[in-house]
Amino acid sequence: MMKNQMRKWLPQLILLIIMLLALVPFGSPELQLNNLGDLNVDVAFQLALPYFIEQHLQFGTQVVFTYGPWGILLSTFAGAHYHAAVLLFRIALTACVFLALRVLANRYSGHTGRAVTWGGAIALVLLWITGQRDSYFLFPALLVVYQRLTAAIAADEKVVLPTRRAEAVLWIALSLLSGWAALAKFNIFIVATAAHLIVLADDVKRRRWPVLPFAYVLALLLAWLSAGQNLANLPLWVLRCLDLSNGYADAMAKGFFIPYGAGLVAVYYSAVALIMLAAFAAAALHRWKLSVLLSLLFTLFVCAISIKHGMGGNQVEQSLAELAAVLWFVGQLLIIPSVRSVEQGPHRWARVGLISAVTGLLCLAVVGAKTNFPIKSPLQAFGEMRGNVSLLANALRGASTDKWDATLAGLHRFWVPSFVPTGQTIDVYPQQAGVVIGREGLRYSPRPAFLSLNAHTYALAMLNARHLEESTAPDLILFQVLPREWAVNNRHPALADGPSWPLLLSRYAPENVGDEFLLLKKRPSPLPITKQLLLDVNQPFGETIPLPQGAGNLLWAKLEIKRSAAGNIIQQIYKSPPILLQSRTADNATHVFQIVPELGEAGFLISPLVQNNVAFAKLYQGQGTQADTVRSIKIFSPEAPDFFWKKTFRLRLWVLKM
């Protein structure tokens, strides 16, 4: 008897240990940062997140980012103060998900149900241990909504699934964890909120108390307040994250079939189509009843989110984990016992669904094997897990395993302040915030979209610009024009918070010009800057446009580039091809950069072409170097079909005078 129990529990215990070692960050890695170029955008925001929660900066107003006030739950760094809380949360999350998997495995009679459940669980663990960890935080919401709908579908068909009283506590715990995890990242918030709205609809239909939606909302509000956030800012954070997310595909455009080729894109969309077909087959199998229709609606919604994440956001690897999770849960709907009748239609739909699910899984595997950022091998992942064991041992001994403070101390060597009074507030443009966070005598005071790269919509770029006009604007600014090799997607340098440049010239003055940064200090009173309109024309794509010469040295431009109706449809289901700006300077050199359409509309300095800190410092004299004066420009989109963009774009030019 005991041997039988051991055989039953040992594989499950091994699975639980693997899940704990794969997911729980018992420590953060030591990063090798040899220069500022190593402090890329991903590292910069992970270093900033612990500071935001420690200082209780307000998300939605002071900070606008798709990571929420509890982003440290997903981040490499949590900070010494919150590291234990993050560990406890992830341990609780892992334990509850594991218990939920056991409940699902025991819910179905026969070997088939258990094999599907545990086989899917093991496959998903492979995704988690090979680096696709963010999607794991979707699991509490997915478990809650799909288990509720499978139980509802079975009840509609007069099938009683085995349940225990303790299960109700487990689903409440998962809803509570889901509410907390929703404030880690906006895509988790969207999926978790949609999941609990689906559960609420089922509760209303069956006239039951909405216990799980109530638990989710309660945890969400408590998590928001516990992070020191004003409750009134929650809707604003959601709205601004929607704006940021909607602009991501245009901002991160590398190419129409870059980084993923046409063949890989076709296989990816085939996988999504097969998952949707499997969901439709499950709906047909269970005769289109409301519960299965709600399941179908939710599945289609998550597939749409995954497409935006994978194709629009160039993050197919994370998207694969989301799609694999959805596919596995759709598989649960296909094995629910259906009404036995003489009709053979439902059984045909079951076969269609299972074939679609298996083929879709194979397509996901093909995509995963051919992405530009291939999934790590399980052997490599297990090697990392062995390292996590030593971190766990150190944590149990009470040794600090979070390297946030040590990493910041190492970064401080990249900028040595001189003659800077203590007690000053400071911000960093465009992204290297790590060099000032935790600086003795200085206080990091970020603009709302705290990385210039992420101020990639008209609204966010203007929000950052207005911040410089407020009394809370920082006393000091470390400013850097990114070298071309560090710029993301070869973006035009003046698009990095472009609308803020005139305000930086007006309200700040250079203190010194260092090798890495300009140090700018707030003026006692701003200098007046005037704008005089020189040109307002509609131009066709691909034509060379001479710029006015002699009217002034600083030319300000706004570009209004619009998609056609067909282009808007393609952008919604896929992405846009990049827009390029070719500038020909007075030294007869040609420079080609990417333009983000919304940032072009917000406005940027088009002449002179500023490509380094020295060139930016010369703007304070009201001029640039003669060689950097732009003589002509050309706007084109070489990868776009002829019908994608409207035939002409609007170009407006002003001369700036200080």
Coordinates of N, CA, C and O in Angstrom, one line a residue, residues 309-472:
H309 N 1.3 40.4 -29.1 CA 2.5 40.2 -28.3 C 3.6 39.6 -29.2 O 4.8 40.0 -29.2
G310 N 3.3 38.6 -30.0 CA 4.3 37.9 -30.8 C 4.7 38.6 -32.0 O 5.9 38.8 -32.3
M311 N 3.7 39.0 -32.9 CA 4.1 39.6 -34.1 C 4.3 41.1 -34.0 O 5.3 41.7 -34.4
G312 N 3.3 41.8 -33.4 CA 3.5 43.3 -33.2 C 4.6 43.6 -32.3 O 5.3 44.6 -32.5
G313 N 4.8 42.8 -31.2 CA 5.9 43.1 -30.3 C 7.2 42.4 -30.5 O 8.1 42.6 -29.7
N314 N 7.3 41.7 -31.6 CA 8.5 40.9 -31.9 C 8.9 40.0 -30.7 O 10.1 39.9 -30.5
Q315 N 8.0 39.4 -30.1 CA 8.3 38.5 -28.9 C 7.5 37.2 -29.1 O 6.7 36.8 -28.3
V316 N 7.9 36.6 -30.2 CA 7.2 35.3 -30.5 C 7.4 34.3 -29.4 O 6.6 33.4 -29.1
E317 N 8.6 34.3 -28.7 CA 8.9 33.3 -27.7 C 7.9 33.4 -26.6 O 7.4 32.3 -26.1
Q318 N 7.6 34.6 -26.1 CA 6.6 34.7 -25.0 C 5.2 34.3 -25.5 O 4.4 33.7 -24.8
S319 N 5.0 34.7 -26.8 CA 3.6 34.4 -27.4 C 3.4 32.9 -27.5 O 2.3 32.4 -27.3
L320 N 4.5 32.1 -27.7 CA 4.4 30.7 -27.9 C 3.9 30.1 -26.5 O 3.1 29.1 -26.5
A321 N 4.4 30.6 -25.4 CA 4.0 30.1 -24.1 C 2.6 30.4 -23.9 O 1.8 29.5 -23.4
E322 N 2.1 31.5 -24.2 CA 0.7 31.9 -24.1 C -0.2 31.0 -24.9 O -1.2 30.4 -24.4
L323 N 0.2 30.8 -26.2 CA -0.6 29.9 -27.1 C -0.6 28.5 -26.6 O -1.6 27.8 -26.7
A324 N 0.6 28.0 -26.2 CA 0.6 26.6 -25.7 C -0.3 26.4 -24.5 O -1.0 25.4 -24.4
A325 N -0.3 27.4 -23.6 CA -1.2 27.3 -22.4 C -2.7 27.3 -22.9 O -3.5 26.4 -22.4
V326 N -3.1 28.1 -23.8 CA -4.5 28.2 -24.3 C -4.8 26.8 -25.0 O -5.9 26.3 -24.8
L327 N -3.9 26.3 -25.8 CA -4.1 25.1 -26.5 C -4.3 23.9 -25.5 O -5.2 23.1 -25.7
W328 N -3.5 23.9 -24.5 CA -3.7 22.8 -23.5 C -5.1 22.9 -22.8 O -5.7 21.9 -22.6
F329 N -5.5 24.2 -22.5 CA -6.8 24.3 -21.8 C -7.9 24.0 -22.7 O -8.9 23.5 -22.3
V330 N -7.8 24.3 -24.0 CA -8.8 24.0 -25.0 C -8.9 22.4 -25.1 O -10.0 21.9 -25.2
G331 N -7.8 21.8 -24.9 CA -7.8 20.3 -24.9 C -8.6 19.8 -23.8 O -9.3 18.7 -23.9
Q332 N -8.7 20.5 -22.6 CA -9.5 20.0 -21.5 C -11.0 20.0 -21.9 O -11.8 19.1 -21.6
L333 N -11.4 21.0 -22.7 CA -12.8 21.1 -23.2 C -13.2 19.9 -24.1 O -14.3 19.5 -24.1
L334 N -12.2 19.4 -24.8 CA -12.4 18.3 -25.8 C -12.5 17.0 -25.1 O -13.0 16.0 -25.7
I335 N -12.1 16.8 -23.8 CA -12.2 15.5 -23.1 C -13.3 15.5 -22.1 O -13.5 14.5 -21.4
I336 N -14.0 16.6 -22.0 CA -15.2 16.6 -21.0 C -16.2 15.6 -21.6 O -16.5 15.6 -22.7
P337 N -16.7 14.8 -20.7 CA -17.7 13.8 -21.2 C -18.9 14.6 -21.8 O -19.5 15.5 -21.2
S338 N -19.3 14.2 -23.0 CA -20.5 14.8 -23.6 C -21.7 13.9 -23.6 O -21.6 12.7 -23.2
V339 N -22.8 14.4 -23.9 CA -24.1 13.7 -23.9 C -24.0 12.5 -24.8 O -23.6 12.7 -26.0
R340 N -24.3 11.3 -24.4 CA -24.2 10.1 -25.2 C -25.6 10.1 -26.0 O -26.6 10.0 -25.4
S341 N -25.5 10.1 -27.3 CA -26.7 10.1 -28.1 C -26.4 9.3 -29.4 O -25.2 9.0 -29.7
V342 N -27.4 9.1 -30.2 CA -27.2 8.3 -31.4 C -26.6 9.2 -32.5 O -26.1 8.7 -33.5
E343 N -26.6 10.5 -32.2 CA -26.0 11.4 -33.2 C -24.5 11.3 -33.2 O -23.9 11.2 -32.2
Q344 N -23.9 11.3 -34.4 CA -22.5 11.1 -34.5 C -21.8 12.5 -34.7 O -20.6 12.5 -34.7
G345 N -22.5 13.5 -34.9 CA -21.9 14.8 -35.2 C -20.9 15.3 -34.1 O -19.8 15.6 -34.4
P346 N -21.3 15.2 -32.8 CA -20.4 15.6 -31.8 C -19.1 14.9 -31.8 O -18.0 15.4 -31.5
H347 N -19.2 13.6 -32.1 CA -18.0 12.8 -32.1 C -17.0 13.2 -33.2 O -15.8 13.2 -33.1
R348 N -17.6 13.5 -34.3 CA -16.8 14.0 -35.5 C -16.1 15.3 -35.1 O -14.9 15.5 -35.4
W349 N -16.8 16.2 -34.3 CA -16.2 17.4 -33.9 C -15.1 17.2 -32.9 O -14.1 17.9 -32.9
A350 N -15.2 16.2 -32.1 CA -14.1 15.8 -31.1 C -12.9 15.4 -31.9 O -11.8 15.9 -31.5
R351 N -13.0 14.6 -32.9 CA -11.9 14.2 -33.7 C -11.3 15.5 -34.4 O -10.0 15.6 -34.5
V352 N -12.1 16.3 -35.0 CA -11.6 17.5 -35.6 C -10.8 18.4 -34.6 O -9.7 18.9 -34.9
G353 N -11.4 18.5 -33.4 CA -10.7 19.3 -32.4 C -9.3 18.8 -32.0 O -8.3 19.5 -31.9
L354 N -9.3 17.5 -31.7 CA -8.1 16.8 -31.3 C -7.0 16.9 -32.4 O -5.8 17.1 -32.1
I355 N -7.4 16.6 -33.6 CA -6.4 16.7 -34.8 C -5.9 18.1 -34.9 O -4.7 18.4 -35.1
S356 N -6.8 19.1 -34.8 CA -6.4 20.5 -34.9 C -5.4 20.9 -33.7 O -4.4 21.5 -34.0
A357 N -5.7 20.4 -32.5 CA -4.9 20.7 -31.4 C -3.5 20.1 -31.5 O -2.5 20.8 -31.3
V358 N -3.4 18.8 -32.0 CA -2.1 18.2 -32.1 C -1.3 18.9 -33.2 O -0.1 19.2 -33.1
T359 N -2.0 19.2 -34.4 CA -1.3 19.9 -35.5 C -0.8 21.3 -35.1 O 0.3 21.7 -35.4
G360 N -1.7 22.0 -34.3 CA -1.3 23.3 -33.8 C -0.1 23.2 -32.9 O 0.8 24.1 -33.0
L361 N 0.0 22.2 -32.1 CA 1.1 22.0 -31.2 C 2.4 21.8 -32.0 O 3.4 22.3 -31.6
L362 N 2.3 21.0 -33.0 CA 3.5 20.7 -33.9 C 3.9 22.0 -34.5 O 5.1 22.3 -34.7
C363 N 3.0 22.9 -35.0 CA 3.3 24.1 -35.6 C 4.0 25.1 -34.6 O 5.0 25.7 -34.9
L364 N 3.5 25.1 -33.3 CA 4.2 25.9 -32.3 C 5.6 25.4 -32.1 O 6.6 26.2 -31.9
A365 N 5.8 24.1 -32.1 CA 7.2 23.5 -31.9 C 8.1 24.0 -33.1 O 9.3 24.3 -32.9
V366 N 7.6 24.0 -34.3 CA 8.4 24.4 -35.5 C 8.8 25.9 -35.3 O 10.0 26.3 -35.5
V367 N 7.8 26.7 -34.9 CA 8.2 28.1 -34.7 C 9.2 28.3 -33.6 O 10.2 29.1 -33.7
G368 N 9.0 27.6 -32.5 CA 9.9 27.7 -31.4 C 11.3 27.3 -31.7 O 12.3 27.8 -31.2
A369 N 11.5 26.4 -32.7 CA 12.8 25.9 -33.0 C 13.5 26.8 -34.0 O 14.7 26.7 -34.2
K370 N 12.8 27.8 -34.6 CA 13.4 28.6 -35.7 C 13.4 30.1 -35.4 O 13.7 30.9 -36.3
T371 N 13.0 30.5 -34.2 CA 13.0 31.9 -33.9 C 14.4 32.4 -33.8 O 15.4 31.7 -33.6
N372 N 14.5 33.8 -33.9 CA 15.8 34.4 -33.8 C 16.4 34.3 -32.4 O 17.6 34.4 -32.2
F373 N 15.6 34.1 -31.4 CA 16.0 34.0 -30.0 C 15.5 32.6 -29.6 O 14.5 32.5 -28.9
P374 N 16.2 31.5 -30.0 CA 15.8 30.2 -29.8 C 15.6 29.9 -28.3 O 16.3 30.4 -27.4
I375 N 14.6 29.0 -28.1 CA 14.3 28.6 -26.7 C 15.5 27.8 -26.2 O 16.1 27.0 -26.9
K376 N 15.9 28.0 -25.0 CA 17.0 27.3 -24.4 C 16.8 25.8 -24.3 O 15.6 25.4 -24.2
S377 N 17.8 25.0 -24.4 CA 17.7 23.6 -24.2 C 17.3 23.3 -22.8 O 17.7 24.0 -21.9
P378 N 16.6 22.2 -22.6 CA 16.3 21.8 -21.2 C 17.5 21.5 -20.4 O 17.5 21.8 -19.2
L379 N 18.6 21.0 -21.0 CA 19.8 20.8 -20.2 C 20.4 22.1 -19.7 O 20.9 22.2 -18.6
Q380 N 20.4 23.2 -20.6 CA 20.9 24.5 -20.1 C 20.0 25.0 -19.0 O 20.5 25.6 -18.0
A381 N 18.7 24.8 -19.2 CA 17.7 25.3 -18.1 C 18.0 24.6 -16.8 O 17.9 25.2 -15.7
F382 N 18.2 23.2 -16.9 CA 18.4 22.5 -15.7 C 19.8 23.0 -15.0 O 19.9 22.9 -13.8
G383 N 20.7 23.4 -15.8 CA 22.0 23.9 -15.3 C 21.7 25.2 -14.5 O 22.3 25.4 -13.4
E384 N 20.8 26.0 -15.0 CA 20.4 27.2 -14.3 C 19.7 26.9 -13.0 O 19.8 27.6 -11.9
M385 N 18.9 25.8 -13.0 CA 18.2 25.4 -11.8 C 19.1 24.9 -10.8 O 18.9 25.2 -9.6
R386 N 20.2 24.3 -11.2 CA 21.2 23.9 -10.2 C 21.8 25.1 -9.5 O 22.1 25.1 -8.2
G387 N 22.0 26.2 -10.2 CA 22.5 27.4 -9.6 C 21.5 28.0 -8.7 O 21.8 28.6 -7.6
N388 N 20.2 27.8 -9.0 CA 19.1 28.3 -8.1 C 19.1 27.5 -6.8 O 18.7 28.0 -5.7
V389 N 19.6 26.3 -6.8 CA 19.7 25.5 -5.5 C 20.7 26.1 -4.6 O 20.4 26.3 -3.4
S390 N 21.8 26.6 -5.1 CA 22.8 27.2 -4.2 C 22.3 28.6 -3.7 O 22.5 28.9 -2.6
L391 N 21.5 29.3 -4.6 CA 20.9 30.5 -4.1 C 19.9 30.3 -3.0 O 19.8 31.0 -2.0
L392 N 19.2 29.2 -3.1 CA 18.2 28.8 -2.1 C 18.9 28.5 -0.8 O 18.5 29.0 0.3
A393 N 20.0 27.8 -0.9 CA 20.8 27.5 0.3 C 21.3 28.8 1.0 O 21.2 28.9 2.2
N394 N 21.8 29.7 0.2 CA 22.2 31.0 0.8 C 21.1 31.8 1.4 O 21.2 32.4 2.5
A395 N 19.9 31.7 0.7 CA 18.7 32.4 1.3 C 18.3 31.8 2.6 O 17.9 32.5 3.6
L396 N 18.4 30.5 2.7 CA 18.0 29.8 4.0 C 19.0 30.2 5.1 O 18.6 30.2 6.3
R397 N 20.2 30.4 4.7 CA 21.2 30.8 5.7 C 21.1 32.3 6.1 O 21.9 32.8 7.0
G398 N 20.2 33.0 5.4 CA 20.0 34.4 5.7 C 20.9 35.4 5.0 O 20.9 36.6 5.2
A399 N 21.7 34.8 4.0 CA 22.5 35.7 3.2 C 21.7 36.4 2.1 O 20.8 35.7 1.5
S400 N 22.0 37.6 1.8 CA 21.3 38.3 0.8 C 21.6 37.8 -0.6 O 22.8 37.7 -1.0
T401 N 20.6 37.5 -1.4 CA 20.8 36.9 -2.7 C 20.3 37.8 -3.8 O 20.3 37.5 -5.0
D402 N 19.7 39.0 -3.4 CA 19.3 40.0 -4.4 C 20.4 41.0 -4.7 O 20.9 41.6 -3.8
K403 N 20.8 41.0 -6.0 CA 22.0 41.8 -6.3 C 21.7 43.2 -6.8 O 22.5 43.9 -7.5
W404 N 20.5 43.7 -6.4 CA 20.1 45.1 -6.9 C 21.1 46.1 -6.5 O 21.6 46.9 -7.3
D405 N 21.3 46.2 -5.2 CA 22.2 47.3 -4.7 C 23.6 47.1 -5.2 O 24.3 48.1 -5.6
A406 N 24.1 45.9 -5.3 CA 25.5 45.7 -5.8 C 25.6 46.1 -7.3 O 26.6 46.6 -7.7
T407 N 24.5 45.8 -8.1 CA 24.5 46.1 -9.5 C 24.5 47.6 -9.7 O 25.3 48.2 -10.5
L408 N 23.7 48.3 -8.9 CA 23.7 49.8 -8.9 C 25.0 50.4 -8.6 O 25.5 51.3 -9.2
A409 N 25.7 49.8 -7.5 CA 27.0 50.4 -7.1 C 28.0 50.2 -8.2 O 28.8 51.1 -8.5
G410 N 27.9 49.1 -9.0 CA 28.8 48.9 -10.1 C 28.6 49.8 -11.2 O 29.5 50.3 -11.9
L411 N 27.3 50.2 -11.4 CA 26.9 51.1 -12.5 C 27.4 52.5 -12.2 O 27.6 53.3 -13.2
H412 N 27.5 52.9 -11.0 CA 27.8 54.3 -10.6 C 29.2 54.7 -11.1 O 29.4 55.9 -11.3
R413 N 30.0 53.8 -11.4 CA 31.4 54.1 -11.9 C 31.3 54.7 -13.3 O 32.3 55.4 -13.7
F414 N 30.2 54.5 -14.0 CA 30.1 55.1 -15.4 C 29.9 56.6 -15.4 O 30.0 57.2 -16.5
W415 N 29.5 57.2 -14.3 CA 29.4 58.6 -14.3 C 29.8 59.1 -12.9 O 29.3 58.7 -11.9
V416 N 30.8 59.9 -12.8 CA 31.4 60.4 -11.6 C 31.0 61.9 -11.5 O 31.5 62.7 -12.2
P417 N 30.0 62.3 -10.6 CA 29.6 63.7 -10.5 C 30.7 64.5 -9.9 O 31.4 64.1 -9.0
S418 N 30.8 65.7 -10.5 CA 31.7 66.7 -9.9 C 31.0 68.0 -9.7 O 30.2 68.5 -10.6
F419 N 31.2 68.7 -8.6 CA 30.6 70.0 -8.3 C 29.1 69.9 -8.4 O 28.5 70.9 -8.9
V420 N 28.5 68.8 -7.9 CA 27.0 68.7 -7.9 C 26.5 68.9 -6.4 O 26.9 68.1 -5.6
P421 N 25.7 69.9 -6.2 CA 25.2 70.1 -4.8 C 24.4 68.9 -4.4 O 23.7 68.3 -5.2
T422 N 24.4 68.6 -3.1 CA 23.6 67.4 -2.6 C 22.2 67.9 -2.5 O 21.8 69.1 -2.5
G423 N 21.3 66.9 -2.5 CA 19.9 67.1 -2.3 C 19.2 67.5 -3.6 O 18.0 67.8 -3.6
Q424 N 19.9 67.4 -4.8 CA 19.3 67.7 -6.1 C 18.5 66.5 -6.6 O 18.8 65.4 -6.4
T425 N 17.4 66.8 -7.4 CA 16.7 65.8 -8.1 C 17.3 65.7 -9.5 O 17.8 66.7 -10.0
I426 N 17.3 64.5 -10.1 CA 18.0 64.2 -11.3 C 17.2 63.2 -12.2 O 16.6 62.3 -11.6
D427 N 17.3 63.4 -13.5 CA 16.7 62.4 -14.4 C 17.8 62.1 -15.5 O 18.8 62.9 -15.6
V428 N 17.6 61.0 -16.2 CA 18.6 60.6 -17.2 C 17.8 60.4 -18.5 O 16.8 59.7 -18.6
Y429 N 18.4 61.0 -19.6 CA 17.9 60.8 -20.9 C 18.9 60.1 -21.8 O 20.1 60.5 -21.7
P430 N 18.6 59.1 -22.6 CA 17.3 58.5 -22.8 C 17.0 57.3 -21.9 O 15.8 57.1 -21.6
Q431 N 18.0 56.5 -21.3 CA 17.5 55.3 -20.7 C 18.4 54.8 -19.5 O 18.1 53.9 -18.8
Q432 N 19.6 55.4 -19.3 CA 20.6 54.8 -18.4 C 20.3 55.2 -17.0 O 21.2 55.7 -16.3
A433 N 19.1 55.0 -16.5 CA 18.7 55.4 -15.1 C 19.6 54.8 -14.0 O 19.7 55.4 -13.0
G434 N 20.1 53.6 -14.3 CA 20.9 52.9 -13.3 C 22.1 53.7 -12.8 O 22.6 53.5 -11.6
V435 N 22.6 54.7 -13.5 CA 23.8 55.4 -13.1 C 23.4 56.5 -12.0 O 24.3 57.0 -11.3
V436 N 22.1 56.7 -11.8 CA 21.8 57.7 -10.7 C 20.9 57.1 -9.6 O 20.9 57.7 -8.5
I437 N 20.2 56.0 -9.9 CA 19.4 55.4 -8.8 C 20.3 55.0 -7.6 O 21.3 54.4 -7.8
G438 N 20.0 55.5 -6.4 CA 20.8 55.1 -5.3 C 22.0 56.0 -5.1 O 22.8 55.7 -4.2
R439 N 22.2 57.1 -5.9 CA 23.3 57.9 -5.7 C 23.2 58.7 -4.4 O 22.2 59.4 -4.2
E440 N 24.3 58.7 -3.7 CA 24.3 59.5 -2.4 C 24.3 61.0 -2.8 O 25.0 61.5 -3.6
G441 N 23.3 61.7 -2.2 CA 23.2 63.2 -2.4 C 22.3 63.6 -3.5 O 22.1 64.7 -3.7
L442 N 21.9 62.6 -4.3 CA 21.0 62.9 -5.5 C 19.7 62.0 -5.4 O 19.7 60.9 -4.8
R443 N 18.6 62.5 -5.9 CA 17.4 61.7 -5.9 C 16.9 61.6 -7.3 O 16.6 62.6 -8.0
Y444 N 16.7 60.3 -7.7 CA 16.2 60.1 -9.1 C 14.7 60.5 -9.1 O 13.9 60.1 -8.4
S445 N 14.5 61.4 -10.1 CA 13.1 61.9 -10.3 C 12.7 61.7 -11.8 O 13.0 62.6 -12.6
P446 N 12.1 60.6 -12.1 CA 11.9 60.2 -13.5 C 10.7 61.0 -14.1 O 9.8 61.5 -13.4
R447 N 10.8 61.2 -15.4 CA 9.6 61.6 -16.2 C 8.6 60.5 -16.3 O 9.0 59.3 -16.1
P448 N 7.4 60.8 -16.7 CA 6.3 59.7 -16.7 C 6.7 58.5 -17.5 O 6.7 57.4 -16.9
A449 N 7.0 58.6 -18.8 CA 7.5 57.5 -19.6 C 9.0 57.5 -19.4 O 9.7 58.1 -20.2
F450 N 9.5 56.8 -18.4 CA 10.8 57.0 -17.8 C 11.9 56.6 -18.7 O 13.1 56.9 -18.5
L451 N 11.6 55.8 -19.7 CA 12.6 55.5 -20.8 C 12.2 56.1 -22.1 O 11.0 55.9 -22.5
S452 N 13.0 56.9 -22.7 CA 12.6 57.6 -23.9 C 12.2 56.7 -25.0 O 11.3 57.0 -25.8
L453 N 12.7 55.5 -25.0 CA 12.3 54.5 -26.0 C 10.8 54.2 -25.9 O 10.2 54.0 -26.9
N454 N 10.3 54.2 -24.7 CA 8.9 53.8 -24.5 C 7.9 55.0 -24.6 O 6.7 54.8 -24.5
A455 N 8.5 56.2 -24.7 CA 7.6 57.3 -25.0 C 7.3 57.4 -26.5 O 7.6 58.3 -27.2
H456 N 6.7 56.3 -27.0 CA 6.7 56.1 -28.5 C 5.3 56.4 -29.1 O 5.0 56.0 -30.2
T457 N 4.4 57.0 -28.3 CA 3.2 57.5 -28.9 C 3.1 59.0 -28.7 O 3.8 59.6 -27.9
Y458 N 2.2 59.6 -29.5 CA 2.1 61.1 -29.4 C 1.8 61.5 -28.0 O 2.4 62.5 -27.5
A459 N 0.8 60.8 -27.3 CA 0.4 61.2 -26.0 C 1.5 61.1 -25.0 O 1.7 62.0 -24.2
L460 N 2.3 60.1 -25.1 CA 3.4 59.9 -24.1 C 4.5 60.9 -24.3 O 5.1 61.4 -23.3
A461 N 4.8 61.1 -25.6 CA 5.9 62.1 -25.9 C 5.5 63.5 -25.3 O 6.4 64.2 -24.8
M462 N 4.3 63.8 -25.5 CA 3.8 65.1 -25.1 C 3.7 65.2 -23.5 O 4.0 66.2 -22.9
L463 N 3.4 64.0 -22.9 CA 3.3 64.0 -21.5 C 4.7 64.2 -20.9 O 4.8 64.9 -19.9
N464 N 5.7 63.6 -21.4 CA 7.1 63.8 -21.0 C 7.5 65.3 -21.1 O 8.2 65.9 -20.3
A465 N 7.1 65.9 -22.3 CA 7.5 67.3 -22.5 C 6.8 68.2 -21.5 O 7.4 69.1 -20.9
R466 N 5.5 68.0 -21.2 CA 4.8 68.8 -20.2 C 5.4 68.7 -18.8 O 5.4 69.6 -18.0
H467 N 6.0 67.5 -18.5 CA 6.6 67.3 -17.2 C 7.7 68.3 -17.0 O 7.9 68.7 -15.8
L468 N 8.5 68.7 -18.0 CA 9.6 69.6 -17.9 C 9.1 71.0 -17.6 O 9.8 71.9 -17.1
E469 N 7.8 71.3 -17.8 CA 7.2 72.6 -17.5 C 6.7 72.7 -16.1 O 6.3 73.8 -15.7
E470 N 6.6 71.6 -15.4 CA 6.0 71.6 -14.1 C 7.1 71.9 -13.0 O 8.3 71.9 -13.2
S471 N 6.6 72.3 -11.8 CA 7.5 72.6 -10.7 C 8.2 71.4 -10.3 O 9.3 71.5 -9.6
T472 N 7.7 70.2 -10.5 CA 8.4 69.0 -10.1 C 9.5 68.5 -11.1 O 10.1 67.4 -10.9

